[in-house]
Short mmCIF file of C-alpha atoms and ligand atoms in Angstrom, two decimals:
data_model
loop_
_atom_site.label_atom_id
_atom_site.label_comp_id
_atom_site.label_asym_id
_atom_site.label_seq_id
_atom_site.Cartn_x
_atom_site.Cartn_y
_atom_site.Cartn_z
CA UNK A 147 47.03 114.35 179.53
CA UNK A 148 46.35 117.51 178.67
CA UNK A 149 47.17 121.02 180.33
CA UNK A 150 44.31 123.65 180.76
CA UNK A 151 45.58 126.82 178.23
CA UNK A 152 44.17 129.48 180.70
CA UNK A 153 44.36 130.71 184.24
CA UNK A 154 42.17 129.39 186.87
CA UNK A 155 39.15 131.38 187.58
CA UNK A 156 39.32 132.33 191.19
CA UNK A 157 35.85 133.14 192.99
CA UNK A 158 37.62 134.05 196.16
CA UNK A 159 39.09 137.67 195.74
CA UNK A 160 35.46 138.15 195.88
CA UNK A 161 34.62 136.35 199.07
CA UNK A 162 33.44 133.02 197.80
CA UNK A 163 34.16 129.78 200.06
CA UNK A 164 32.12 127.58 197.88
CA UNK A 165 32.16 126.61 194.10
CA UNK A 166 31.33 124.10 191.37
CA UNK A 167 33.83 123.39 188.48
CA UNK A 168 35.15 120.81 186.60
CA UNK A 169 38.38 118.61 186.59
CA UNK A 170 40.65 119.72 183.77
CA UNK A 171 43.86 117.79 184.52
CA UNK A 172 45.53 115.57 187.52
CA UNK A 173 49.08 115.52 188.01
CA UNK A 174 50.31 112.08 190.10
CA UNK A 175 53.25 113.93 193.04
CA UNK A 176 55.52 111.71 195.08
CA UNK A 177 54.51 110.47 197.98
CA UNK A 178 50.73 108.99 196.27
CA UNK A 179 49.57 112.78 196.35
CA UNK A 180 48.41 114.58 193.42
CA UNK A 181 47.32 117.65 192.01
CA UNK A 182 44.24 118.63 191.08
CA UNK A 183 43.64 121.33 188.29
CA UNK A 184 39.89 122.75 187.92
CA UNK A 185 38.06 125.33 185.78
CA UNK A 186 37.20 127.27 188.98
CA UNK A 187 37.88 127.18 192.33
CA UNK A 188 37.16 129.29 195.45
CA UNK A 189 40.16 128.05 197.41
CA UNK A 190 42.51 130.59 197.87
CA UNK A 191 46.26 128.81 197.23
CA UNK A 192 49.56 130.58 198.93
CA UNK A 193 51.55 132.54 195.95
CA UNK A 194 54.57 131.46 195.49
CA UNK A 195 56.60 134.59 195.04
CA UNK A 196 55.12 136.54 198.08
CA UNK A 197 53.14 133.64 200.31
CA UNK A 198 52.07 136.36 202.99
CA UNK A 199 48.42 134.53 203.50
CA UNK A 200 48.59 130.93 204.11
CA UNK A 201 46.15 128.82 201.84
CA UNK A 202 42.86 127.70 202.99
CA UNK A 203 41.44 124.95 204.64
CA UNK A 204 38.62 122.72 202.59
CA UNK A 205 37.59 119.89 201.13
CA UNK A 206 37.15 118.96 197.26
CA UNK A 207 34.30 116.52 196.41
CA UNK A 208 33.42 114.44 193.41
CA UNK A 209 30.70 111.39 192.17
CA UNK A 210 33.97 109.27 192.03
CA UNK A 211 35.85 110.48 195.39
CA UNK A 212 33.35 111.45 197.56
CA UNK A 213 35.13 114.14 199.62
CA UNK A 214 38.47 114.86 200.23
CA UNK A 215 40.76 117.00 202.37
CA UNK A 216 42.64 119.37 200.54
CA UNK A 217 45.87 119.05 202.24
CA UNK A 218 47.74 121.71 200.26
CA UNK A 219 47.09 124.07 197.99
CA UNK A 220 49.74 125.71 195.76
CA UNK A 221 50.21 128.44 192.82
CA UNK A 222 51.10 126.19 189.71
CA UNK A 223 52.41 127.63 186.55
CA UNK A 224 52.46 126.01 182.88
CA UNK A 225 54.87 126.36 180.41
CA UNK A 226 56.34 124.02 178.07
CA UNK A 227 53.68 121.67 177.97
CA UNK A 228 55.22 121.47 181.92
CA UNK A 229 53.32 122.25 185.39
CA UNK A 230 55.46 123.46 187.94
CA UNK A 231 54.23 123.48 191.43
CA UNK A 232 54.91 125.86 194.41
CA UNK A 233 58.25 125.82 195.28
CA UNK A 234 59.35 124.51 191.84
CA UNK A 235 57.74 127.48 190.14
CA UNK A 236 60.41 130.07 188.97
CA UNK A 237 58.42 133.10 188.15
CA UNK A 238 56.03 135.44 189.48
CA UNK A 239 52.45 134.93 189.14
CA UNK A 240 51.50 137.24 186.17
CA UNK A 241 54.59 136.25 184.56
CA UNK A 242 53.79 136.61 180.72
CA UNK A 243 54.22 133.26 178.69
CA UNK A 244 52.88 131.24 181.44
CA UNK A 245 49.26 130.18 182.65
CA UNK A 246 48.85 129.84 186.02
CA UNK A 247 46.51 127.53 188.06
CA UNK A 248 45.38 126.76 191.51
CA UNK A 249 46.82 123.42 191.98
CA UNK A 250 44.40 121.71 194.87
CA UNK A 251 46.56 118.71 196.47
CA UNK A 252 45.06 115.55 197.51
CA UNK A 253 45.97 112.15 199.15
CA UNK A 254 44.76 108.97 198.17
CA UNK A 255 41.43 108.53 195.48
CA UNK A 256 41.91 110.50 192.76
CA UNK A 257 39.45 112.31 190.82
CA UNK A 258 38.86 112.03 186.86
CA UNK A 259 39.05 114.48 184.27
CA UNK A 260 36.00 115.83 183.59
CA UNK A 261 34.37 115.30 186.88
CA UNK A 262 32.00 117.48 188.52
CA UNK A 263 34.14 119.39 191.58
CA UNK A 264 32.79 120.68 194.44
CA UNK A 265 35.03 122.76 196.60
CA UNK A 266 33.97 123.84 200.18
CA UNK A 267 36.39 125.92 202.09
CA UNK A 268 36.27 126.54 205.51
CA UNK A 269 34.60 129.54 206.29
CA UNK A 270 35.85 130.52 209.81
CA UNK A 271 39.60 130.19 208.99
CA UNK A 272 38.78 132.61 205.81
CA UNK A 273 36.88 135.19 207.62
CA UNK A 274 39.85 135.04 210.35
CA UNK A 275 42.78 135.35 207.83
CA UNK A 276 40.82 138.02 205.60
CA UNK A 277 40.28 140.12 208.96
CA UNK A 278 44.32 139.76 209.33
CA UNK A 279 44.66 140.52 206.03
CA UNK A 280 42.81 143.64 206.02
CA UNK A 281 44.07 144.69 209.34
CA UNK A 282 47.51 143.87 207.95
CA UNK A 283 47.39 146.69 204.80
CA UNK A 284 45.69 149.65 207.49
CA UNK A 285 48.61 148.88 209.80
CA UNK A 286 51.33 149.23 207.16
CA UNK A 287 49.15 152.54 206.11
CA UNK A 288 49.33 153.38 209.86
CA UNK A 289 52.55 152.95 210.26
CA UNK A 290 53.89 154.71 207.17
CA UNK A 291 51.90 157.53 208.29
CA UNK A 292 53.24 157.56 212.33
CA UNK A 293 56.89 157.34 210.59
CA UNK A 294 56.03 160.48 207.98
CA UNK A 295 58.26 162.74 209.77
CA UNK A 296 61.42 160.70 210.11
CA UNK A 297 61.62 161.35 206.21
CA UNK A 298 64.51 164.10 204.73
CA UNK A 299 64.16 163.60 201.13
CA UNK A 300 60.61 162.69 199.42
CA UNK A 301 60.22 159.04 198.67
CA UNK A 302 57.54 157.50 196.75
CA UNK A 303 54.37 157.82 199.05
CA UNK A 304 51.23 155.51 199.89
CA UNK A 305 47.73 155.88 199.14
CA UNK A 306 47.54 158.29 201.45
CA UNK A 307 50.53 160.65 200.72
CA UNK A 308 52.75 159.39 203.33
CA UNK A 309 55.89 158.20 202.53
CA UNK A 310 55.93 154.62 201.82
CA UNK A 311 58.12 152.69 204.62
CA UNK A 312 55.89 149.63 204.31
CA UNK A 313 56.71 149.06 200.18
CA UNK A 314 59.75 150.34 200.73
CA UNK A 315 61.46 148.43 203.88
CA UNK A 316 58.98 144.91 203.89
CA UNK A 317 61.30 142.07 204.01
CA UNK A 318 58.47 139.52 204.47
CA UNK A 319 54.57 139.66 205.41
CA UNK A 320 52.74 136.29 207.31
CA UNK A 321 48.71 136.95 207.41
CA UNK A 322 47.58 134.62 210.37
CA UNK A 323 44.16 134.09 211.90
CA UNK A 324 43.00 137.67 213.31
CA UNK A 325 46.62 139.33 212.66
CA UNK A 326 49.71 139.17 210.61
CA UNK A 327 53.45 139.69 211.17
CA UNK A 328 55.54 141.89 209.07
CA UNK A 329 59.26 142.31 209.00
CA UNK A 330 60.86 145.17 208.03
CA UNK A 331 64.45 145.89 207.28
CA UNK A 332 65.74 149.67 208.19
CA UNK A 333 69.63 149.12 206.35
CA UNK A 334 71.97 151.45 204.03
CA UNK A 335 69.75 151.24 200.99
CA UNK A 336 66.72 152.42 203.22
CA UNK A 337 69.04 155.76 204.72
CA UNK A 338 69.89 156.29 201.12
CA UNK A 339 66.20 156.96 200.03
CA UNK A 340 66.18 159.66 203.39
CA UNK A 341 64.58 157.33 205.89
CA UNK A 342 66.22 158.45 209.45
CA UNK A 343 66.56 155.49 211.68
CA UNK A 344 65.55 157.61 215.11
CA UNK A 345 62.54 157.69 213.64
CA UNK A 346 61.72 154.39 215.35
CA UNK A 347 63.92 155.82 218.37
CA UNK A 348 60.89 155.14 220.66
CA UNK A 349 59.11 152.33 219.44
CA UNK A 350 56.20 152.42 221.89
CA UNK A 351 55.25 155.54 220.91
CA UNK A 352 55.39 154.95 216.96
CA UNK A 353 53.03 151.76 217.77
CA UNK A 354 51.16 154.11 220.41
CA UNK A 355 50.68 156.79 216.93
CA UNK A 356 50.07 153.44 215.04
CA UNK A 357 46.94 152.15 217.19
CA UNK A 358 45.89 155.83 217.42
CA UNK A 359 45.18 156.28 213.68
CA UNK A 360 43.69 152.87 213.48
CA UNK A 361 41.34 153.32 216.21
CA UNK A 362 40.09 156.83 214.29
CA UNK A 363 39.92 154.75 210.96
CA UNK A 364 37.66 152.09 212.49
CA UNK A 365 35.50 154.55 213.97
CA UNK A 366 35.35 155.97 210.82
CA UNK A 367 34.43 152.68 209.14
CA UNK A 368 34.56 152.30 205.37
CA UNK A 369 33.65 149.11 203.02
CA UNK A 370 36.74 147.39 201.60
CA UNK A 371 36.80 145.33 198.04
CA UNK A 372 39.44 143.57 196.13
CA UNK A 373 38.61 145.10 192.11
CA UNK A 374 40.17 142.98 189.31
CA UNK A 375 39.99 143.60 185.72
CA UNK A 376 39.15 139.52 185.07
CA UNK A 377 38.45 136.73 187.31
CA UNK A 378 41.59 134.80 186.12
CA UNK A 379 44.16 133.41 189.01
CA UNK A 380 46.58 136.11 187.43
CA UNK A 381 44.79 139.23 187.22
CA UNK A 382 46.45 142.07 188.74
CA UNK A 383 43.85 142.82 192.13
CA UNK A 384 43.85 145.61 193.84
CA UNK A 385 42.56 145.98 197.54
CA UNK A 386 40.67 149.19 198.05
CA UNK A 387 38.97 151.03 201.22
CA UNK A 388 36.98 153.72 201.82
CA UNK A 389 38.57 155.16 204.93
CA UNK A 390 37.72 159.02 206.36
CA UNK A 391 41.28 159.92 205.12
CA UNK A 392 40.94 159.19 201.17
CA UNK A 393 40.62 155.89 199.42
CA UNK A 394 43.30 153.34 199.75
CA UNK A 395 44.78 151.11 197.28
CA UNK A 396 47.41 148.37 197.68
CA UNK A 397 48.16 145.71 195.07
CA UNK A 398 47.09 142.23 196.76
CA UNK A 399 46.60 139.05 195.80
CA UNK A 400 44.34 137.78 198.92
CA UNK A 401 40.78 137.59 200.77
CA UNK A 402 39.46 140.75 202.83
CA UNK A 403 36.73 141.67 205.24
CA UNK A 404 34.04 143.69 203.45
CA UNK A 405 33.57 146.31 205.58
CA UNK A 406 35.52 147.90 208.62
CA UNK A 407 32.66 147.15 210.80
CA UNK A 408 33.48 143.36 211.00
CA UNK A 409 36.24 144.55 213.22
CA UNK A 410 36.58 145.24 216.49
CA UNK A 411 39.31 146.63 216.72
CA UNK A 412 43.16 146.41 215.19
CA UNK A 413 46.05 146.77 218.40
CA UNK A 414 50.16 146.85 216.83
CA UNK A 415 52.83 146.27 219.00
CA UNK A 416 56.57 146.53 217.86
CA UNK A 417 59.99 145.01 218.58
CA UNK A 418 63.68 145.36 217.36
CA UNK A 419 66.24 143.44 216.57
CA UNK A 420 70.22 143.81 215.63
CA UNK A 421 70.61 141.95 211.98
CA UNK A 422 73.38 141.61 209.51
CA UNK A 423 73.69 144.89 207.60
CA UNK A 424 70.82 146.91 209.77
CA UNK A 425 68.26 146.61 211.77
CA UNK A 426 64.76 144.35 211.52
CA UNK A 427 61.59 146.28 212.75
CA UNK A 428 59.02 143.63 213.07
CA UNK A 429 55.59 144.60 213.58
CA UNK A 430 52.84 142.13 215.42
CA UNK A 431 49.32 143.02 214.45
CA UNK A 432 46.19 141.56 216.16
CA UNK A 433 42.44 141.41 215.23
CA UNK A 434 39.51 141.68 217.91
CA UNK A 435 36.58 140.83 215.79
CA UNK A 436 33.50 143.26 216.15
ZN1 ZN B 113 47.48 141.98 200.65
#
């Protein structure tokens, strides 16, 4: 069988949970799964390299299958007449020399190539992880700002000027339903670009400064977008909002909220811990929808 020679098209940087495509290629997996490969998909898959939000929930449907669950769905990559799946995959999406696809994993009847393929993601779970996901970049904004003055040389700074803690120390982001957690790790490297630990002496008042400033952004309100150059599953995607303070850009790869106003309101809350080689900040962040 033959591999597709591009990258997925992904409707769902754009906010899509439904789509119609066609089956391009189906890979048998141990354990009588397999993966699905289509033109174009809405279904957001978890990234390999940096799986911060979890893939989505949905069904795939076809005039041979009827419809399925889709009980996984994974970043694939192509090379060498090869598809490598999640885990498997050894490079970063974008990787040049590759294709990359949404691999859609199913148990049981599997589809034909050339098939009509519905896919219908759950639309609750989406709108819940894209308002943790949104809430998840103004926090790290937040919080590099609250931690601006613990600074005594000049690092590389945010979208908003501040110093940037959040690219800097992030050890590992989770986006969950209505929040995320993010790990950071405050160690020798960190010190060495000027970041002074006592900064986050008192932790209840950075998150206390944290919650402030996102209170005043939501007031604020501002419409948020993901821009892309192309709709392919490797386009570099940028997530952008309009807050009071300037426009904000971080480099993402996931679904959003488009506009402030579908939240409530964004409350972080932060804890400490002792760790080989440093310290781990980890930061809880939770979503009341509007
Ligand atoms: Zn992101």
């Amino acid at each position: 069988m033959t591999l597709p020679t591009t990258d997925t098209t992904v409707t769902y940087p754009d906010g899509a949970t439904t789509s119609a495509g066609t089956v391009l290629h189906v890979e048998a997996l141990p354990g009588g799964r397999s993966a699905v490969l289509l033109d174009t998909t809405a279904f957001h898959p978890v990234d390999t390299a940096w799986p911060d939000q979890p893939a989505d929930r949905g069904t795939l449907t076809t005039p041979s299958t009827g419809t399925q669950a889709v009980v996984e769905a994974v970043t694939g990559g192509i090379a060498d007449g090869r598809l490598l799946l999640g885990a498997d995959l050894p490079v970063r999406t974008g990787t040049d020399g590759w294709v990359f696809v949404v691999a859609h994993i199913l148990e049981g009847d599997v589809p034909t190539v050339g098939e009509e393929a519905r896919i219908d993601v759950d639309p609750d779970l989406r709108r819940e992880l894209s308002a943790g996901h949104t809430a998840c970049h103004l926090a790290a904004l937040a919080l590099d700002a609250a931690l601006a003055p613990a600074w005594t040389k000049e690092p590389p700074v945010d979208a908003l000027g501040n110093p940037a803690f959040d690219a800097l120390a992030i050890q590992r982001s989770r986006i969950e339903p209505l929040g995320s957690i993010d790990t950071y790790r405050i160690g020798k490297s960190l010190r060495r670009k000027g970041f002074s630990p006592d900064g986050l002496a008192d932790l209840a008042a950075v998150a206390d400064a944290v919650n402030a400033r996102l209170a005043q952004w939501l007031d604020g309100g501002g419409a948020v977008s993901v821009e892309r150059s192309d709709s392919a599953l490797s386009a570099r995607r940028t997530w952008v909002c309009e807050l009071d303070d300037g426009r904000t850009d971080i480099p993402c790869g996931g679904t959003h909220v488009r506009d402030l106003a579908e939240i409530g309101a964004i409350t972080c809350s932060l804890t400490r811990s002792q760790v080989d080689g440093g310290v781990e900040v980890v930061m809880r962040t939770v979503v009341t929808p509007a």
